Amino acid sequence: MTCKTTRMNLIDWIRGDLTAVPKAKLENHLAACAVCREEAETLRLGWEKLQALPPEQPSDTVQAGFDTMLTIFRHGLRFEREERPRNDWLTRLGEWLWPRRFPVRLAFIFTLLIIGLAAGLVLGRKSNRIARMQGEIETMQQNYGISLLEQPSAVDRLQGISMASRVDTPRSDTITALLQTLNTDPDINVRLAAVDALYLFTNLPEVKNGVLHSLSRQTSPLVQAALIDFLVGIRERRAIEALKQLIQKQPLLPEIRNRAEAGVAEIGQRRV
Amino acid sequence: MNPTDEATTSDAKLMELVKSGRVEHLSTLFLRHHRQLFNFFLRQTCSRSISEDLVQEVFYRILKYRSTYQNQAVFSVWMYRIARNVHFDLLRSRREEIPLEESPPLAADRAQQPEEKTATQNEVSLIQKALDMIAPKKKELLLLTRFQEMKYKDIATLLGRREGTVKADVHRALLELGKRYRQLQGEVIA
C-alpha cells in the first residue's frame, strides 16, 4: 500500500469502517512509514477529541416554545382552511372571467371601470353607514383582544395580541393593555409578540413612551434585544439616553450590551 | 396514526404528512432532531440562549416552507440546509462571529467527583478552544459528522459537493483539530 492510498483510507480505518484485508495492509504500511504513522496519530487524536465533546441538553423552554408555535400555527391553518373554499371559488371565477386576448382584456377593464364609477355614485350614499359598521367591528375586535390578554393561557394571550393588532386605529386602552403585557406577562413569547404588535403603532406617542420606559424594566435578553431593535428601527432620539442607561445596567449579557452600543451609534449617526 | 406507528415512521414520511397539512406530526420530528440541532448551533455560537432561539427558528421555517420539501428527500439534509441558512442569517446580522458570552456548561454528570469534574471541564474547554481555532466551514463539517452522524453522501448533498471531496475535507479538518489540540495541550503543560 502506498502513502497516498493509506492517507485516503485513514478516516475509514479510524472509524472502524475498513474490512479485514485493507485494514491489515494499512496497518502494515503504518508500521513501516513514520510520516503516515504521525498523520494517523494526529488524525486519531482529532477524532477522539471530537467524540469526547459531550452532547448538551437544551432547556425546557425550547420544547415549550415549539409547542406554543405549533398550536398557534394550527389555529392559523384551521382559519385558513375555513377561508379557503371561498378563495378557491373566487380564484376560479377570476380565471374564467379574465380574457386571454389583450384587446378583449382592455375592453373588459374599461367596462369594469364604468361599472365601478356608476356603482361608486350609488353606493357613496351608503358609505357613512359602512364606515360606522367598520368602526363597530374594530371596537368589538379590540374589546375581545383586551379580554383575551387577561386569560391565564399564553396561547389565548397571543391570540389577544393578534386580535388587538389587527385594527387600524387602536384605542388608548388597547395600547395600555399591550404595554402592560409587554411589562408584566410571565411568558417571553407573549412579551415578544407584544413588541411586534406595538411596532405597528409607532406613530402614536404613547407607544414610543411606553416602549422607552419598558426597556429598563426588562430582564430577558430576548426582550431587551427586541426592544433595542424597535427603538433603533423607529429612530427615536430619546432612545440614546435609555440605551446608555441599559449599557450601565448589571447584570447584562455582553451580546445585549454590544447591541445597545451599536444602537446608540446607529441612532446618533442617523441624526447627523 | 397511533403512537407506535408514529415512532417507527421515517422522517421523510412524517415530513410528507406535515407538508400535506397534518402539521401535528412535526412534534415527532422535533423530538427526534432538536437536541442534535441544539448542539450543532451551541458548538458554533457558544451561547445556549442563542442556540435555543435558532432551534426554534429552524422549526418555524420548516413549517413556513413545508411546501418546498421534496417528497422522498432525506429530511435531515433539508433540515440542515435550513439550519445553515438560519445560522448564516445570524452571522450576517451581526457581521461578525458571536463572542463567547457563556461557555457551554458540561453535560450533567452528578456522579463525578469535583476534581474529576474540573478535569473533564478543562478537557472539554480545551477541545472547544481547538475547535474554535479552525476555519468555520471545517468546524461545521466536523459538527455535522459528530453530532448529526451524517453520512458523507448526505453531507455532500447538503453542501453541494462530491462525496470524495467531503471525505478529504473531513480528513483535513480532523487533522487540523488534532494539531490545534496538541498545540493547546502543550501550552497548558508548559
Short mmCIF file of C-alpha atoms in Angstrom, two decimals:
data_model
loop_
_atom_site.label_atom_id
_atom_site.label_comp_id
_atom_site.label_asym_id
_atom_site.label_seq_id
_atom_site.Cartn_x
_atom_site.Cartn_y
_atom_site.Cartn_z
CA MET A 1 0.00 0.00 0.00
CA THR A 2 1.34 3.46 -0.93
CA CYS A 3 1.37 6.53 1.29
CA LYS A 4 -1.35 8.13 -0.89
CA THR A 5 -3.69 5.12 -0.60
CA THR A 6 -3.01 4.88 3.12
CA ARG A 7 -3.94 8.52 3.71
CA MET A 8 -7.10 8.11 1.65
CA ASN A 9 -8.20 5.26 3.90
CA LEU A 10 -7.11 6.65 7.27
CA ILE A 11 -10.52 8.10 8.16
CA ASP A 12 -12.28 4.81 7.40
CA TRP A 13 -9.65 2.99 9.46
CA ILE A 14 -10.13 5.28 12.46
CA ARG A 15 -13.90 4.98 12.23
CA GLY A 16 -13.58 1.18 12.04
CA ASP A 17 -15.14 1.05 8.57
CA LEU A 18 -12.35 -0.94 6.86
CA THR A 19 -12.71 -4.66 6.17
CA ALA A 20 -10.04 -7.11 7.36
CA VAL A 21 -7.74 -7.22 4.29
CA PRO A 22 -7.38 -3.45 3.61
CA LYS A 23 -7.12 -2.91 7.37
CA ALA A 24 -4.17 -5.32 7.64
CA LYS A 25 -2.45 -3.74 4.60
CA LEU A 26 -2.89 -0.25 6.05
CA GLU A 27 -1.55 -1.28 9.47
CA ASN A 28 1.48 -2.92 7.83
CA HIS A 29 2.18 0.32 5.99
CA LEU A 30 1.81 2.38 9.18
CA ALA A 31 4.27 0.10 10.97
CA ALA A 32 6.83 0.81 8.25
CA CYS A 33 6.17 4.51 7.44
CA ALA A 34 6.84 7.11 10.17
CA VAL A 35 5.26 10.00 8.21
CA CYS A 36 1.94 8.20 7.73
CA ARG A 37 2.06 6.97 11.33
CA GLU A 38 2.44 10.53 12.57
CA GLU A 39 -0.52 11.66 10.44
CA ALA A 40 -2.62 8.73 11.65
CA GLU A 41 -1.88 9.61 15.28
CA THR A 42 -2.85 13.26 14.81
CA LEU A 43 -5.97 12.26 12.94
CA ARG A 44 -6.92 9.78 15.65
CA LEU A 45 -6.36 12.46 18.31
CA GLY A 46 -8.68 14.84 16.45
CA TRP A 47 -11.31 12.11 16.07
CA GLU A 48 -11.11 11.06 19.74
CA LYS A 49 -11.37 14.63 20.96
CA LEU A 50 -14.31 15.30 18.71
CA GLN A 51 -16.04 12.22 20.13
CA ALA A 52 -15.21 13.42 23.67
CA LEU A 53 -17.39 16.53 23.26
CA PRO A 54 -20.46 15.75 25.38
CA PRO A 55 -23.88 16.30 23.84
CA GLU A 56 -25.62 19.12 25.73
CA GLN A 57 -29.29 19.28 26.63
CA PRO A 58 -31.35 22.35 25.74
CA SER A 59 -33.62 23.81 28.42
CA ASP A 60 -37.34 23.02 28.65
CA THR A 61 -38.21 26.41 27.19
CA VAL A 62 -37.29 25.11 23.70
CA GLN A 63 -39.97 22.42 23.89
CA ALA A 64 -42.47 24.88 25.40
CA GLY A 65 -41.72 27.45 22.70
CA PHE A 66 -42.13 24.84 19.97
CA ASP A 67 -45.46 23.67 21.41
CA THR A 68 -46.75 27.24 21.55
CA MET A 69 -45.62 27.92 18.00
CA LEU A 70 -47.27 24.72 16.70
CA THR A 71 -50.53 25.47 18.50
CA ILE A 72 -50.66 28.97 17.04
CA PHE A 73 -49.79 27.64 13.60
CA ARG A 74 -52.52 25.01 13.78
CA HIS A 75 -55.07 27.65 14.77
CA GLY A 76 -53.96 29.76 11.84
CA LEU A 77 -54.10 26.80 9.48
CA ARG A 78 -57.64 25.95 10.57
CA PHE A 79 -58.67 29.54 10.00
CA GLU A 80 -57.04 29.45 6.57
CA ARG A 81 -58.85 26.22 5.63
CA GLU A 82 -62.20 27.66 6.66
CA GLU A 83 -61.49 30.63 4.43
CA ARG A 84 -60.12 28.64 1.52
CA PRO A 85 -63.33 27.40 -0.25
CA ARG A 86 -64.44 30.99 -0.82
CA ASN A 87 -60.99 32.00 -2.05
CA ASP A 88 -60.76 29.00 -4.40
CA TRP A 89 -64.18 29.79 -5.78
CA LEU A 90 -63.19 33.39 -6.34
CA THR A 91 -59.91 32.36 -7.96
CA ARG A 92 -61.66 30.02 -10.37
CA LEU A 93 -64.24 32.69 -11.19
CA GLY A 94 -61.46 35.20 -11.77
CA GLU A 95 -59.65 32.82 -14.10
CA TRP A 96 -62.86 32.17 -16.02
CA LEU A 97 -63.69 35.88 -16.33
CA TRP A 98 -60.22 37.13 -17.22
CA PRO A 99 -59.92 37.20 -21.03
CA ARG A 100 -56.73 35.85 -22.56
CA ARG A 101 -56.50 38.24 -25.57
CA PHE A 102 -55.15 41.75 -24.87
CA PRO A 103 -57.77 43.89 -26.80
CA VAL A 104 -60.61 41.98 -25.16
CA ARG A 105 -58.85 42.38 -21.80
CA LEU A 106 -58.57 46.16 -22.39
CA ALA A 107 -62.27 46.43 -23.25
CA PHE A 108 -63.06 44.36 -20.20
CA ILE A 109 -61.06 46.74 -17.98
CA PHE A 110 -62.89 49.80 -19.35
CA THR A 111 -66.26 48.14 -18.85
CA LEU A 112 -65.34 47.35 -15.27
CA LEU A 113 -64.18 50.95 -14.76
CA ILE A 114 -67.53 52.37 -15.95
CA ILE A 115 -69.47 49.89 -13.82
CA GLY A 116 -67.26 50.80 -10.86
CA LEU A 117 -67.86 54.54 -11.29
CA ALA A 118 -71.60 54.04 -11.53
CA ALA A 119 -71.63 51.76 -8.52
CA GLY A 120 -69.49 54.24 -6.61
CA LEU A 121 -72.06 57.01 -7.19
CA VAL A 122 -74.90 54.80 -6.00
CA LEU A 123 -73.08 53.31 -3.05
CA GLY A 124 -71.46 56.59 -1.96
CA ARG A 125 -74.63 57.43 -0.08
CA LYS A 126 -74.26 54.29 1.93
CA SER A 127 -70.58 54.89 2.75
CA ASN A 128 -71.28 56.56 6.10
CA ARG A 129 -73.18 53.53 7.26
CA ILE A 130 -70.36 51.17 6.12
CA ALA A 131 -67.76 53.30 7.90
CA ARG A 132 -69.84 53.18 11.09
CA MET A 133 -70.10 49.38 10.81
CA GLN A 134 -66.35 49.11 10.30
CA GLY A 135 -65.82 51.20 13.42
CA GLU A 136 -68.11 48.89 15.39
CA ILE A 137 -66.20 45.83 14.18
CA GLU A 138 -62.90 47.41 15.25
CA THR A 139 -64.39 48.18 18.66
CA MET A 140 -65.51 44.57 19.05
CA GLN A 141 -62.11 43.29 17.94
CA GLN A 142 -60.34 45.48 20.47
CA ASN A 143 -62.69 44.50 23.30
CA TYR A 144 -62.22 40.83 22.51
CA GLY A 145 -58.43 41.27 22.20
CA ILE A 146 -58.18 43.01 25.59
CA SER A 147 -60.28 40.32 27.27
CA LEU A 148 -58.03 37.61 25.79
CA LEU A 149 -54.95 39.40 27.16
CA GLU A 150 -56.29 38.77 30.65
CA GLN A 151 -56.62 34.99 30.15
CA PRO A 152 -54.32 32.58 32.03
CA SER A 153 -53.36 30.63 28.87
CA ALA A 154 -50.36 32.00 26.92
CA VAL A 155 -51.95 30.85 23.65
CA ASP A 156 -55.07 32.90 24.41
CA ARG A 157 -52.97 35.93 25.25
CA LEU A 158 -51.06 35.54 21.96
CA GLN A 159 -54.40 35.45 20.14
CA GLY A 160 -55.41 38.56 22.08
CA ILE A 161 -52.31 40.37 20.82
CA SER A 162 -53.03 39.24 17.28
CA MET A 163 -56.63 40.45 17.57
CA ALA A 164 -55.66 43.81 19.09
CA SER A 165 -53.03 44.45 16.42
CA ARG A 166 -55.46 43.92 13.50
CA VAL A 167 -57.14 47.31 13.95
CA ASP A 168 -56.02 50.39 12.06
CA THR A 169 -56.55 52.90 14.87
CA PRO A 170 -56.23 51.32 18.31
CA ARG A 171 -57.89 52.87 21.36
CA SER A 172 -55.74 54.10 24.21
CA ASP A 173 -56.92 51.23 26.46
CA THR A 174 -55.76 48.73 23.79
CA ILE A 175 -52.31 50.34 23.74
CA THR A 176 -52.25 50.36 27.56
CA ALA A 177 -53.15 46.64 27.61
CA LEU A 178 -50.39 45.84 25.09
CA LEU A 179 -47.81 47.82 27.07
CA GLN A 180 -48.90 46.16 30.30
CA THR A 181 -48.50 42.75 28.62
CA LEU A 182 -45.02 43.78 27.49
CA ASN A 183 -44.06 44.79 31.03
CA THR A 184 -45.68 42.12 33.14
CA ASP A 185 -46.53 39.00 31.15
CA PRO A 186 -44.68 35.95 32.57
CA ASP A 187 -44.24 34.34 29.11
CA ILE A 188 -41.35 35.59 26.95
CA ASN A 189 -43.09 34.63 23.69
CA VAL A 190 -46.11 36.72 24.67
CA ARG A 191 -43.90 39.70 25.57
CA LEU A 192 -42.08 39.37 22.23
CA ALA A 193 -45.41 39.22 20.38
CA ALA A 194 -46.44 42.41 22.23
CA VAL A 195 -43.28 44.15 20.95
CA ASP A 196 -44.16 43.13 17.38
CA ALA A 197 -47.75 44.34 17.79
CA LEU A 198 -46.66 47.69 19.23
CA TYR A 199 -44.30 48.19 16.30
CA LEU A 200 -47.41 48.57 14.11
CA PHE A 201 -48.44 51.67 16.06
CA THR A 202 -45.17 53.56 16.34
CA ASN A 203 -46.89 56.70 15.07
CA LEU A 204 -48.56 57.01 18.47
CA PRO A 205 -46.54 58.94 21.10
CA GLU A 206 -47.81 56.74 23.96
CA VAL A 207 -46.33 53.67 22.21
CA LYS A 208 -42.89 55.31 21.92
CA ASN A 209 -43.02 56.48 25.54
CA GLY A 210 -44.22 53.10 26.80
CA VAL A 211 -41.50 51.15 24.96
CA LEU A 212 -38.82 53.60 26.16
CA HIS A 213 -39.87 53.08 29.78
CA SER A 214 -40.20 49.33 29.31
CA LEU A 215 -36.57 48.93 28.25
CA SER A 216 -35.24 49.50 31.77
CA ARG A 217 -37.78 47.06 33.26
CA GLN A 218 -36.95 44.06 31.08
CA THR A 219 -34.60 41.37 32.31
CA SER A 220 -34.93 38.84 29.48
CA PRO A 221 -32.14 39.26 26.89
CA LEU A 222 -34.53 38.30 24.09
CA VAL A 223 -37.00 41.03 25.00
CA GLN A 224 -34.17 43.52 25.58
CA ALA A 225 -32.83 42.74 22.11
CA ALA A 226 -36.30 43.12 20.55
CA LEU A 227 -36.80 46.50 22.26
CA ILE A 228 -33.38 47.75 21.16
CA ASP A 229 -34.23 46.81 17.55
CA PHE A 230 -37.61 48.50 17.98
CA LEU A 231 -36.13 51.81 19.18
CA VAL A 232 -33.36 51.80 16.57
CA GLY A 233 -35.94 50.95 13.88
CA ILE A 234 -38.11 53.96 14.68
CA ARG A 235 -35.10 56.29 15.01
CA GLU A 236 -36.23 57.51 18.39
CA ARG A 237 -33.79 60.18 19.57
CA ARG A 238 -34.67 59.77 23.23
CA ALA A 239 -33.65 56.12 22.94
CA ILE A 240 -29.98 57.12 23.07
CA GLU A 241 -30.29 58.02 26.76
CA ALA A 242 -32.36 54.91 27.53
CA LEU A 243 -29.82 52.69 25.74
CA LYS A 244 -26.92 54.32 27.60
CA GLN A 245 -28.68 53.56 30.88
CA LEU A 246 -29.19 49.97 29.77
CA ILE A 247 -25.48 49.65 28.93
CA GLN A 248 -24.68 50.58 32.56
CA LYS A 249 -27.14 48.02 33.91
CA GLN A 250 -25.85 44.94 35.75
CA PRO A 251 -26.13 42.09 35.10
CA LEU A 252 -26.33 42.44 31.31
CA LEU A 253 -25.24 39.96 28.66
CA PRO A 254 -22.25 41.22 26.63
CA GLU A 255 -24.26 40.47 23.49
CA ILE A 256 -27.03 42.85 24.59
CA ARG A 257 -24.51 45.48 25.65
CA ASN A 258 -22.88 45.29 22.20
CA ARG A 259 -26.26 45.57 20.55
CA ALA A 260 -27.22 48.58 22.66
CA GLU A 261 -23.90 50.28 21.88
CA ALA A 262 -24.40 49.62 18.18
CA GLY A 263 -27.92 51.05 18.56
CA VAL A 264 -26.62 54.25 20.17
CA ALA A 265 -24.12 54.64 17.34
CA GLU A 266 -26.73 53.98 14.66
CA ILE A 267 -29.30 56.43 16.04
CA GLY A 268 -26.56 59.02 16.58
CA GLN A 269 -25.40 58.53 13.01
CA ARG A 270 -28.90 58.94 11.61
CA ARG A 271 -29.38 62.19 13.47
CA VAL A 272 -26.43 63.82 11.73
CA MET B 1 -51.64 7.09 13.18
CA ASN B 2 -51.13 5.50 16.61
CA PRO B 3 -48.08 6.37 18.80
CA THR B 4 -46.24 3.13 17.87
CA ASP B 5 -46.61 3.81 14.15
CA GLU B 6 -45.58 7.41 14.71
CA ALA B 7 -42.39 6.29 16.47
CA THR B 8 -41.39 3.93 13.67
CA THR B 9 -42.38 6.12 10.75
CA SER B 10 -39.47 7.54 8.77
CA ASP B 11 -38.59 11.23 8.89
CA ALA B 12 -39.41 11.59 5.21
CA LYS B 13 -42.88 10.11 5.65
CA LEU B 14 -43.61 12.34 8.64
CA MET B 15 -42.45 15.41 6.73
CA GLU B 16 -44.71 14.46 3.83
CA LEU B 17 -47.62 14.39 6.29
CA VAL B 18 -46.58 17.82 7.62
CA LYS B 19 -46.40 19.08 4.05
CA SER B 20 -49.91 17.80 3.37
CA GLY B 21 -51.20 19.93 6.25
CA ARG B 22 -51.03 17.48 9.16
CA VAL B 23 -48.59 19.72 10.98
CA GLU B 24 -49.03 17.92 14.34
CA HIS B 25 -46.55 15.29 13.05
CA LEU B 26 -43.80 17.90 13.27
CA SER B 27 -43.75 17.23 17.03
CA THR B 28 -42.17 13.80 16.41
CA LEU B 29 -39.57 15.29 14.10
CA PHE B 30 -38.86 17.96 16.71
CA LEU B 31 -38.37 15.29 19.40
CA ARG B 32 -36.01 13.34 17.15
CA HIS B 33 -33.83 16.20 15.99
CA HIS B 34 -33.94 19.24 18.25
CA ARG B 35 -31.13 18.11 20.60
CA GLN B 36 -28.67 17.43 17.78
CA LEU B 37 -29.64 20.71 16.18
CA PHE B 38 -29.10 22.50 19.51
CA ASN B 39 -25.59 21.00 19.81
CA PHE B 40 -24.84 21.91 16.19
CA PHE B 41 -25.62 25.57 16.99
CA LEU B 42 -24.16 25.54 20.51
CA ARG B 43 -20.69 24.49 19.36
CA GLN B 44 -20.73 27.26 16.76
CA THR B 45 -22.25 30.13 18.74
CA CYS B 46 -21.10 29.15 22.26
CA SER B 47 -24.38 30.56 23.57
CA ARG B 48 -27.16 28.39 24.97
CA SER B 49 -29.85 31.06 24.66
CA ILE B 50 -28.97 31.93 21.06
CA SER B 51 -28.78 28.24 20.13
CA GLU B 52 -32.21 27.61 21.63
CA ASP B 53 -33.62 30.51 19.64
CA LEU B 54 -32.02 29.19 16.46
CA VAL B 55 -33.54 25.73 17.01
CA GLN B 56 -36.97 27.33 17.27
CA GLU B 57 -36.30 29.40 14.17
CA VAL B 58 -35.41 26.25 12.20
CA PHE B 59 -38.67 24.53 13.11
CA TYR B 60 -40.60 27.71 12.38
CA ARG B 61 -39.06 27.83 8.90
CA ILE B 62 -39.79 24.13 8.39
CA LEU B 63 -43.45 24.91 8.97
CA LYS B 64 -43.39 28.04 6.88
CA TYR B 65 -41.62 26.47 3.91
CA ARG B 66 -43.08 22.95 4.28
CA SER B 67 -44.43 23.06 0.73
CA THR B 68 -40.87 23.26 -0.64
CA TYR B 69 -39.90 19.88 0.86
CA GLN B 70 -39.46 17.37 -1.95
CA ASN B 71 -41.05 14.03 -1.13
CA GLN B 72 -38.58 11.19 -0.57
CA ALA B 73 -35.75 13.66 0.13
CA VAL B 74 -33.54 12.96 3.16
CA PHE B 75 -35.22 15.06 5.85
CA SER B 76 -32.05 15.76 7.85
CA VAL B 77 -30.32 17.13 4.74
CA TRP B 78 -33.24 19.51 4.11
CA MET B 79 -33.39 20.47 7.80
CA TYR B 80 -29.66 21.23 7.99
CA ARG B 81 -29.90 23.29 4.83
CA ILE B 82 -32.40 25.45 6.72
CA ALA B 83 -30.23 25.35 9.85
CA ARG B 84 -27.19 26.59 7.92
CA ASN B 85 -29.26 29.43 6.44
CA VAL B 86 -30.55 30.37 9.90
CA HIS B 87 -27.01 30.45 11.28
CA PHE B 88 -25.76 32.37 8.24
CA ASP B 89 -28.54 34.95 8.72
CA LEU B 90 -27.49 35.35 12.35
CA LEU B 91 -23.85 35.90 11.39
CA ARG B 92 -24.82 38.31 8.65
CA SER B 93 -27.00 40.31 11.03
CA ARG B 94 -24.08 40.71 13.41
CA ARG B 95 -21.40 40.98 10.75
CA GLU B 96 -19.03 39.08 12.98
CA GLU B 97 -18.75 35.85 14.95
CA ILE B 98 -20.64 35.91 18.22
CA PRO B 99 -18.37 36.45 21.22
CA LEU B 100 -18.07 33.78 23.85
CA GLU B 101 -20.76 35.16 26.10
CA GLU B 102 -21.15 31.95 28.04
CA SER B 103 -19.19 28.74 27.90
CA PRO B 104 -21.33 25.73 27.17
CA PRO B 105 -21.66 24.01 30.52
CA LEU B 106 -20.64 20.43 30.82
CA ALA B 107 -23.22 17.73 30.32
CA ALA B 108 -24.56 16.96 33.76
CA ASP B 109 -22.80 14.09 35.39
CA ARG B 110 -23.84 14.14 39.03
CA ALA B 111 -21.77 11.07 39.93
CA GLN B 112 -18.46 12.79 39.18
CA GLN B 113 -16.19 13.95 41.98
CA PRO B 114 -15.45 17.71 41.97
CA GLU B 115 -11.82 17.25 40.92
CA GLU B 116 -12.82 14.77 38.18
CA LYS B 117 -15.48 17.19 37.06
CA THR B 118 -12.99 20.03 36.82
CA ALA B 119 -10.60 17.84 34.84
CA THR B 120 -13.35 16.92 32.37
CA GLN B 121 -14.46 20.56 32.17
CA ASN B 122 -10.92 21.61 31.34
CA GLU B 123 -10.70 18.88 28.71
CA VAL B 124 -13.98 19.95 27.08
CA SER B 125 -12.91 23.58 27.23
CA LEU B 126 -9.63 22.69 25.52
CA ILE B 127 -11.43 20.76 22.74
CA GLN B 128 -13.85 23.65 22.25
CA LYS B 129 -10.91 26.08 22.00
CA ALA B 130 -9.21 23.85 19.44
CA LEU B 131 -12.46 23.65 17.52
CA ASP B 132 -12.82 27.44 17.59
CA MET B 133 -9.34 27.82 16.12
CA ILE B 134 -10.17 26.04 12.90
CA ALA B 135 -12.00 27.65 9.96
CA PRO B 136 -15.79 27.91 10.41
CA LYS B 137 -16.53 25.74 7.37
CA LYS B 138 -14.27 22.96 8.62
CA LYS B 139 -15.75 23.27 12.09
CA GLU B 140 -19.26 22.97 10.69
CA LEU B 141 -18.23 19.87 8.77
CA LEU B 142 -16.88 18.22 11.92
CA LEU B 143 -20.03 19.06 13.88
CA LEU B 144 -22.18 17.50 11.18
CA THR B 145 -20.18 14.27 11.40
CA ARG B 146 -20.01 14.32 15.22
CA PHE B 147 -23.46 15.28 16.47
CA GLN B 148 -25.56 14.54 13.45
CA GLU B 149 -23.65 11.43 12.45
CA MET B 150 -24.44 12.31 8.87
CA LYS B 151 -23.08 10.12 6.12
CA TYR B 152 -20.57 11.62 3.69
CA LYS B 153 -23.13 11.15 0.93
CA ASP B 154 -25.72 13.26 2.80
CA ILE B 155 -23.18 15.92 3.75
CA ALA B 156 -22.16 16.05 0.08
CA THR B 157 -25.80 16.63 -0.91
CA LEU B 158 -26.17 19.28 1.80
CA LEU B 159 -23.05 21.19 0.79
CA GLY B 160 -23.38 20.61 -2.93
CA ARG B 161 -20.01 18.86 -3.20
CA ARG B 162 -18.78 15.45 -4.31
CA GLU B 163 -18.65 12.69 -1.71
CA GLY B 164 -14.89 12.23 -2.22
CA THR B 165 -14.29 15.95 -1.66
CA VAL B 166 -16.28 15.85 1.58
CA LYS B 167 -14.26 12.87 2.82
CA ALA B 168 -11.00 14.67 2.03
CA ASP B 169 -12.27 17.82 3.77
CA VAL B 170 -13.22 15.86 6.91
CA HIS B 171 -9.71 14.33 6.84
CA ARG B 172 -8.11 17.79 6.68
CA ALA B 173 -10.43 19.23 9.36
CA LEU B 174 -9.74 16.36 11.77
CA LEU B 175 -6.03 16.64 11.18
CA GLU B 176 -6.17 20.35 11.98
CA LEU B 177 -8.25 19.72 15.10
CA GLY B 178 -5.69 17.17 16.29
CA LYS B 179 -2.81 19.60 15.66
CA ARG B 180 -4.58 22.52 17.39
CA TYR B 181 -5.47 20.38 20.37
CA ARG B 182 -1.89 19.17 20.71
CA GLN B 183 -0.65 22.77 20.45
CA LEU B 184 -3.07 23.97 23.17
CA GLN B 185 -2.23 20.99 25.35
CA GLY B 186 1.44 21.87 25.03
CA GLU B 187 0.69 25.46 26.12
CA VAL B 188 -1.27 24.21 29.15
CA ILE B 189 1.53 21.83 30.18
CA ALA B 190 4.18 24.49 29.60
#
